[in-house]
Amino acid sequence: MDSAVSDPHNGSAEAGGPTNGTTRPPSTPEGIALAYGSLLLMALLPIFFGALRSVRCARGKNASDMPETITSRDAARFPIIASCTLLGLYLFFKIFSQEYINLLLSMYFFVLGILALSHTISPLMNKFFPANFPNRQYQLLFTQGSGENKEEIINYEFDTKDLVCLGLSSIVGVWYLLRKHWIANNLFGLAFSLNGVELLHLNNVSTGCILLGGLFIYDIFWVFGTNVMVTVAKSFEAPIKLVFPQDLLEKGLEADNFAMLGLGDIVIPGIFIALLLRFDISLKKNTHTYFYTSFAAYIFGLGLTIFIMHIFKHAQPALLYLVPACIGFPVLVALAKGEVTEMFSYEESNPKDPASVTETREGTEATTSKGLEKKEK
């Protein structure tokens, strides 16, 4: 049975069989349905909850939880940077030993995975701590220079509860590092995805269209035009994809014939869907029309990707189907409601940029590009 494989940057889904040269017995229809259904559900969870958390993140004042804002310039450059990185990894795998490269990558993602999982479970774990829990505050501060030239490099605030979450996440990290078990992989993958949707913010809808449009072309080229993405995806051993065994019913937790979905196919549409949720809130109509529309569009696009991949048994760039759905459906709704101008004039500023000028109201308030230009002048 074919499985969906992901690339490390954008995570496009593709059909691919076993890579070790052995022939596996075909998966049962029940196993296939369970695998693809589970992947779809796992993809929806970080988008839904990450979008909700992105609203609180935009309102928050904690410097350690401030979002990174993606501008139109960043969005335009991203496909080029992703292409260079993908090609660089391809050459690395061709020139150097795959074993040593994956060892370095495993250590790198081991650290990142622990931090991401700790940040993900922290709000949930806080509900289980007793009221009299001795919670102390800490601050990790690295500066450069002295006096008036002192510059903050790292300024991270945390407490005892965060250290407990870090300890629990470290157990999962050791499990992943030693066993590379698919459940540990998915825990890290879900954490990466949720953190990405929560902390990466598009500054407006136009930027989202630029980003998704650029990666739409990127995905099609590297999947259909070359074997670079396929090679890297199959060689890259890191939690940059969600996996689910198609032979789980036959082999249990030791199953090894996986269907896969790259994290890029979750995070990239996810940050656009999260932006539309914040736009919904800015309208102050007590409805989440654009969020639910884009969320339904994502389900449709990913379902179509899985269906076509299963039918044609060939590599499928998931963004080929996700991008038109996630952009097209909300725009059609905006046309029907006469809110296209409001949608494309909605603007978010970078909270980390001291020079940025914003107008904040309850929730996430829209400011027009024209107004920002006047204030900057």
Coordinates of C-alpha atoms in Angstrom, one line a residue:
M1 CA 0.0 0.0 0.0
D2 CA 1.3 3.5 -0.9
S3 CA 2.0 5.9 1.9
A4 CA 2.0 9.7 2.0
V5 CA 5.6 11.0 2.5
S6 CA 6.6 14.5 3.5
D7 CA 9.5 16.8 2.7
P8 CA 11.2 18.7 5.5
H9 CA 10.3 22.2 4.5
N10 CA 6.8 22.2 3.1
G11 CA 5.7 18.7 3.8
S12 CA 3.9 17.9 0.6
A13 CA 2.2 14.6 0.5
E14 CA 3.2 12.0 -2.0
A15 CA 2.7 8.4 -2.7
G16 CA 5.6 6.2 -1.9
G17 CA 6.1 2.5 -1.1
P18 CA 8.6 0.8 1.2
T19 CA 12.1 2.2 0.9
N20 CA 14.1 -0.8 2.1
G21 CA 13.5 -2.9 -1.0
T22 CA 11.3 -5.4 0.7
T23 CA 7.8 -6.3 -0.4
R24 CA 5.0 -5.7 2.1
P25 CA 1.7 -7.4 2.0
P26 CA -1.1 -5.0 0.9
S27 CA -2.8 -3.2 3.7
T28 CA -6.4 -4.0 4.4
P29 CA -9.1 -1.4 3.5
E30 CA -9.9 -0.9 7.2
G31 CA -6.2 -0.2 7.9
I32 CA -5.9 2.3 5.1
A33 CA -9.1 4.1 6.2
L34 CA -7.9 4.2 9.8
A35 CA -4.5 5.6 8.8
Y36 CA -5.8 8.3 6.5
G37 CA -8.6 9.2 8.9
S38 CA -6.2 9.5 11.8
L39 CA -3.8 11.7 9.7
L40 CA -6.7 14.0 8.8
L41 CA -7.8 14.2 12.5
M42 CA -4.2 14.9 13.7
A43 CA -3.8 17.6 11.1
L44 CA -7.0 19.4 12.2
L45 CA -6.1 19.4 15.9
P46 CA -3.1 21.8 15.8
I47 CA -4.8 24.0 13.3
F48 CA -8.0 24.4 15.4
F49 CA -6.3 24.8 18.8
G50 CA -3.3 26.7 17.4
A51 CA -5.6 29.2 15.9
L52 CA -7.4 29.7 19.2
R53 CA -4.1 30.1 21.0
S54 CA -2.9 32.6 18.4
V55 CA -5.7 35.0 19.5
R56 CA -4.5 34.8 23.1
C57 CA -0.9 35.1 21.9
A58 CA -1.7 38.3 20.0
R59 CA -3.3 39.8 23.1
G60 CA -0.5 38.6 25.5
K61 CA 2.2 40.8 26.9
N62 CA 4.7 38.2 27.8
A63 CA 7.9 38.8 25.8
S64 CA 8.7 35.1 25.6
D65 CA 5.4 34.3 24.0
M66 CA 5.3 37.1 21.4
P67 CA 4.5 36.0 17.9
E68 CA 6.7 36.3 14.9
T69 CA 5.0 38.4 12.2
I70 CA 5.5 37.4 8.6
T71 CA 5.5 40.4 6.2
S72 CA 4.9 40.4 2.4
R73 CA 8.7 40.5 1.9
D74 CA 9.2 37.5 4.1
A75 CA 6.4 35.7 2.3
A76 CA 7.9 36.4 -1.2
R77 CA 11.4 35.2 -0.1
F78 CA 10.2 32.1 1.7
P79 CA 9.8 29.8 -1.3
I80 CA 13.2 30.7 -2.6
I81 CA 14.8 30.1 0.8
A82 CA 12.9 26.8 1.2
S83 CA 14.1 25.7 -2.3
C84 CA 17.7 26.5 -1.5
T85 CA 17.5 24.6 1.8
L86 CA 15.8 21.6 0.2
L87 CA 18.4 21.5 -2.6
G88 CA 21.2 21.8 0.0
L89 CA 19.8 18.9 2.0
Y90 CA 19.6 16.9 -1.1
L91 CA 23.3 17.5 -1.9
F92 CA 24.2 16.8 1.7
F93 CA 22.5 13.4 1.5
K94 CA 24.2 12.6 -1.8
I95 CA 27.7 13.6 -0.6
F96 CA 27.9 12.7 3.0
S97 CA 26.8 9.7 5.0
Q98 CA 23.1 9.6 5.6
E99 CA 23.6 8.0 9.0
Y100 CA 25.7 10.9 10.4
I101 CA 23.5 13.6 9.0
N102 CA 20.4 12.0 10.6
L103 CA 22.3 11.7 13.9
L104 CA 23.0 15.4 13.9
L105 CA 19.4 16.2 12.9
S106 CA 18.1 13.8 15.6
M107 CA 20.0 15.7 18.3
Y108 CA 18.8 19.1 16.9
F109 CA 15.1 18.1 16.8
F110 CA 15.5 16.3 20.2
V111 CA 16.1 19.7 21.8
L112 CA 13.6 21.6 19.7
G113 CA 10.9 18.9 20.3
I114 CA 11.3 19.0 24.1
L115 CA 10.9 22.8 24.1
A116 CA 8.0 22.7 21.7
L117 CA 6.1 20.0 23.6
S118 CA 6.8 21.7 26.9
H119 CA 5.2 24.9 25.6
T120 CA 2.3 23.0 24.1
I121 CA 1.3 21.1 27.3
S122 CA 2.0 24.0 29.7
P123 CA -1.5 25.6 29.7
L124 CA -3.1 22.1 30.1
M125 CA -0.7 21.0 32.9
N126 CA -1.3 24.3 34.9
K127 CA -4.9 23.0 35.6
F128 CA -3.5 20.0 37.5
F129 CA -1.2 21.8 39.8
P130 CA -2.7 22.4 43.3
A131 CA -3.3 26.0 44.5
N132 CA -0.5 25.7 47.1
F133 CA 2.1 24.5 44.6
P134 CA 5.4 26.3 45.3
N135 CA 5.7 28.1 42.0
R136 CA 8.8 30.3 41.7
Q137 CA 9.6 32.7 38.9
Y138 CA 12.8 32.6 36.8
Q139 CA 14.3 34.6 34.0
L140 CA 16.9 33.5 31.5
L141 CA 18.7 36.6 30.3
F142 CA 21.6 36.9 27.8
T143 CA 22.9 40.3 26.9
Q144 CA 25.6 41.7 24.6
G145 CA 27.7 44.7 25.3
S146 CA 27.5 47.0 28.3
G147 CA 26.0 50.3 29.4
E148 CA 24.0 52.1 26.8
N149 CA 25.1 49.6 24.1
K150 CA 23.7 46.6 26.0
E151 CA 21.5 44.5 23.8
E152 CA 19.2 41.6 24.8
I153 CA 20.0 38.4 23.0
I154 CA 17.7 36.1 25.0
N155 CA 15.1 37.2 27.5
Y156 CA 12.9 34.2 28.6
E157 CA 10.7 34.1 31.6
F158 CA 9.5 30.8 33.1
D159 CA 8.5 29.3 36.4
T160 CA 8.6 26.0 38.3
K161 CA 5.5 24.7 36.5
D162 CA 7.3 25.2 33.2
L163 CA 10.3 23.2 34.5
V164 CA 7.9 20.3 35.4
C165 CA 6.5 20.4 31.9
L166 CA 10.0 20.5 30.5
G167 CA 10.9 17.3 32.6
L168 CA 7.8 15.5 31.2
S169 CA 8.6 16.5 27.7
S170 CA 12.2 15.3 28.2
I171 CA 10.9 11.7 28.8
V172 CA 9.2 11.8 25.4
G173 CA 12.4 13.2 23.9
V174 CA 14.5 10.3 25.2
W175 CA 11.9 7.9 24.0
Y176 CA 12.1 9.4 20.5
L177 CA 15.8 9.5 20.5
L178 CA 16.3 5.9 21.5
R179 CA 13.4 4.2 19.7
K180 CA 12.2 6.6 17.0
H181 CA 8.8 5.3 17.8
W182 CA 6.0 6.7 15.7
I183 CA 3.9 7.8 18.7
A184 CA 6.8 9.9 20.0
N185 CA 7.4 11.3 16.5
N186 CA 3.7 12.4 16.4
L187 CA 3.8 14.0 19.8
F188 CA 6.7 16.1 18.6
G189 CA 5.1 16.7 15.2
L190 CA 1.9 17.9 16.8
A191 CA 3.8 20.2 19.1
F192 CA 5.7 21.7 16.3
S193 CA 2.6 22.2 14.3
L194 CA 0.6 23.8 17.1
N195 CA 3.4 26.1 18.0
G196 CA 3.8 27.1 14.4
V197 CA 0.2 28.0 14.0
E198 CA 0.2 29.8 17.4
L199 CA 3.4 31.8 17.1
L200 CA 3.7 32.6 13.4
H201 CA 1.4 35.4 12.4
L202 CA 0.7 36.8 8.9
N203 CA 0.4 40.6 9.0
N204 CA -2.5 40.6 6.5
V205 CA -4.5 38.5 4.0
S206 CA -2.5 39.7 1.0
T207 CA 0.7 38.4 2.7
G208 CA -1.0 35.1 3.2
C209 CA -2.0 34.9 -0.4
I210 CA 1.6 35.7 -1.4
L211 CA 3.0 33.0 0.9
L212 CA 0.5 30.3 -0.1
G213 CA 0.8 31.2 -3.8
G214 CA 4.6 31.0 -3.8
L215 CA 4.6 27.6 -1.9
F216 CA 1.9 26.4 -4.3
I217 CA 4.4 26.8 -7.2
Y218 CA 7.2 25.5 -5.0
D219 CA 5.3 22.3 -4.1
I220 CA 4.3 21.5 -7.7
F221 CA 7.8 22.1 -9.0
W222 CA 9.7 20.0 -6.5
V223 CA 7.2 17.1 -6.5
F224 CA 6.4 16.9 -10.2
G225 CA 9.5 18.4 -11.7
T226 CA 12.3 16.6 -9.9
N227 CA 13.0 13.8 -7.5
V228 CA 14.7 16.1 -5.0
M229 CA 11.8 16.4 -2.6
V230 CA 11.1 12.6 -2.7
T231 CA 14.7 11.8 -2.0
V232 CA 15.0 14.2 0.9
A233 CA 11.7 13.1 2.4
K234 CA 12.7 9.5 2.4
S235 CA 16.2 10.1 3.8
F236 CA 15.2 12.7 6.4
E237 CA 14.7 11.1 9.8
A238 CA 13.2 13.8 12.0
P239 CA 9.7 14.6 13.4
I240 CA 8.8 16.8 10.5
K241 CA 5.9 14.7 9.5
L242 CA 2.9 13.0 11.1
V243 CA 2.8 9.2 10.6
F244 CA 0.2 6.5 11.2
P245 CA 0.6 2.8 10.4
Q246 CA -1.6 1.3 7.8
D247 CA -1.0 -2.2 9.3
L248 CA -1.8 -1.2 12.9
L249 CA -4.7 -3.7 13.0
E250 CA -2.4 -6.5 12.1
K251 CA 0.8 -5.6 13.9
G252 CA -0.3 -3.3 16.7
L253 CA 2.1 -0.6 18.0
E254 CA 5.0 -2.3 16.2
A255 CA 3.5 -1.7 12.8
D256 CA 5.9 -0.2 10.2
N257 CA 4.0 0.5 7.0
F258 CA 3.2 4.2 7.5
A259 CA 1.1 6.8 5.8
M260 CA 2.6 10.2 6.3
L261 CA 1.7 13.9 6.1
G262 CA 4.3 16.7 6.3
L263 CA 4.1 19.4 8.9
G264 CA 4.3 22.1 6.2
D265 CA 0.9 21.0 4.9
I266 CA -0.5 21.7 8.4
V267 CA 1.4 24.9 9.4
I268 CA 1.3 26.9 6.2
P269 CA -2.5 26.7 5.7
G270 CA -2.9 26.8 9.5
I271 CA -1.3 30.2 9.9
F272 CA -3.7 31.6 7.2
I273 CA -6.7 30.0 8.9
A274 CA -5.6 31.5 12.2
L275 CA -5.3 34.9 10.6
L276 CA -8.9 34.6 9.4
L277 CA -10.0 33.8 13.0
R278 CA -8.4 37.0 14.3
F279 CA -10.0 38.8 11.4
D280 CA -13.4 37.4 12.5
I281 CA -12.8 38.7 16.0
S282 CA -11.9 42.1 14.7
L283 CA -15.3 42.4 13.0
K284 CA -17.0 42.1 16.4
K285 CA -20.0 40.3 15.0
N286 CA -19.7 37.4 17.4
T287 CA -19.4 35.0 14.4
H288 CA -16.4 33.0 13.2
T289 CA -17.6 32.7 9.6
Y290 CA -14.3 33.0 7.8
F291 CA -12.5 30.7 10.3
Y292 CA -15.1 27.9 9.9
T293 CA -15.2 28.4 6.1
S294 CA -11.4 28.1 5.8
F295 CA -11.3 25.2 8.3
A296 CA -13.9 23.4 6.2
A297 CA -11.9 24.3 3.0
Y298 CA -8.8 22.7 4.6
I299 CA -10.7 19.5 5.3
F300 CA -11.9 19.4 1.7
G301 CA -8.5 20.1 0.3
L302 CA -6.6 17.5 2.4
G303 CA -9.3 14.9 1.8
L304 CA -9.1 15.5 -2.0
T305 CA -5.3 15.2 -1.7
I306 CA -5.5 11.8 0.0
F307 CA -8.2 10.6 -2.4
I308 CA -6.2 11.5 -5.6
M309 CA -3.0 10.1 -4.1
H310 CA -4.8 6.8 -3.3
I311 CA -6.4 6.6 -6.7
F312 CA -3.3 7.5 -8.9
K313 CA -0.6 6.0 -6.7
H314 CA 1.6 8.9 -7.5
A315 CA 3.3 11.8 -5.7
Q316 CA 0.8 14.6 -4.9
P317 CA 1.8 18.1 -3.8
A318 CA -0.8 18.7 -1.1
L319 CA -0.7 22.5 -1.5
L320 CA -1.9 22.0 -5.0
Y321 CA -5.3 21.3 -3.5
L322 CA -5.1 23.1 -0.2
V323 CA -4.1 26.5 -1.5
P324 CA -7.0 27.1 -3.9
A325 CA -9.5 25.8 -1.3
C326 CA -8.1 27.7 1.7
I327 CA -8.0 31.0 -0.2
G328 CA -10.9 30.5 -2.6
F329 CA -13.6 29.6 -0.1
P330 CA -13.1 32.5 2.3
V331 CA -12.8 35.0 -0.6
L332 CA -16.1 33.7 -2.1
V333 CA -17.8 34.2 1.3
A334 CA -16.4 37.7 1.5
L335 CA -17.7 38.5 -2.0
A336 CA -21.1 37.2 -1.0
K337 CA -21.1 39.2 2.2
G338 CA -19.6 42.3 0.6
E339 CA -16.6 42.3 3.0
V340 CA -13.7 41.9 0.5
T341 CA -12.4 45.4 1.3
E342 CA -12.5 44.7 5.0
M343 CA -10.7 41.4 4.6
F344 CA -7.8 42.7 2.5
S345 CA -7.4 45.9 4.6
Y346 CA -7.2 44.0 7.9
E347 CA -3.6 44.5 9.2
E348 CA -1.6 43.2 12.1
S349 CA 1.7 44.7 13.2
N350 CA 4.8 43.1 14.6
P351 CA 4.7 43.3 18.4
K352 CA 8.4 42.7 18.6
D353 CA 9.1 45.8 16.4
P354 CA 9.3 48.9 18.6
A355 CA 8.9 51.1 15.5
S356 CA 5.6 49.5 14.5
V357 CA 2.5 51.5 15.1
T358 CA -0.8 49.8 16.1
E359 CA -4.3 50.6 17.1
T360 CA -5.4 48.0 19.7
R361 CA -8.9 47.5 20.9
E362 CA -10.5 44.5 22.6
G363 CA -9.2 41.4 20.9
T364 CA -7.3 41.9 17.7
E365 CA -8.3 45.2 16.0
A366 CA -7.9 45.9 12.3
T367 CA -5.8 48.9 11.1
T368 CA -5.6 49.8 7.4
S369 CA -2.4 49.9 5.5
K370 CA -3.1 53.5 4.6
G371 CA -3.4 54.4 8.2
L372 CA -0.1 52.7 9.0
E373 CA 1.7 54.5 6.3
K374 CA 0.5 57.9 7.5
K375 CA 1.6 57.1 11.1
E376 CA 5.0 55.9 10.0
K377 CA 5.5 59.2 8.1

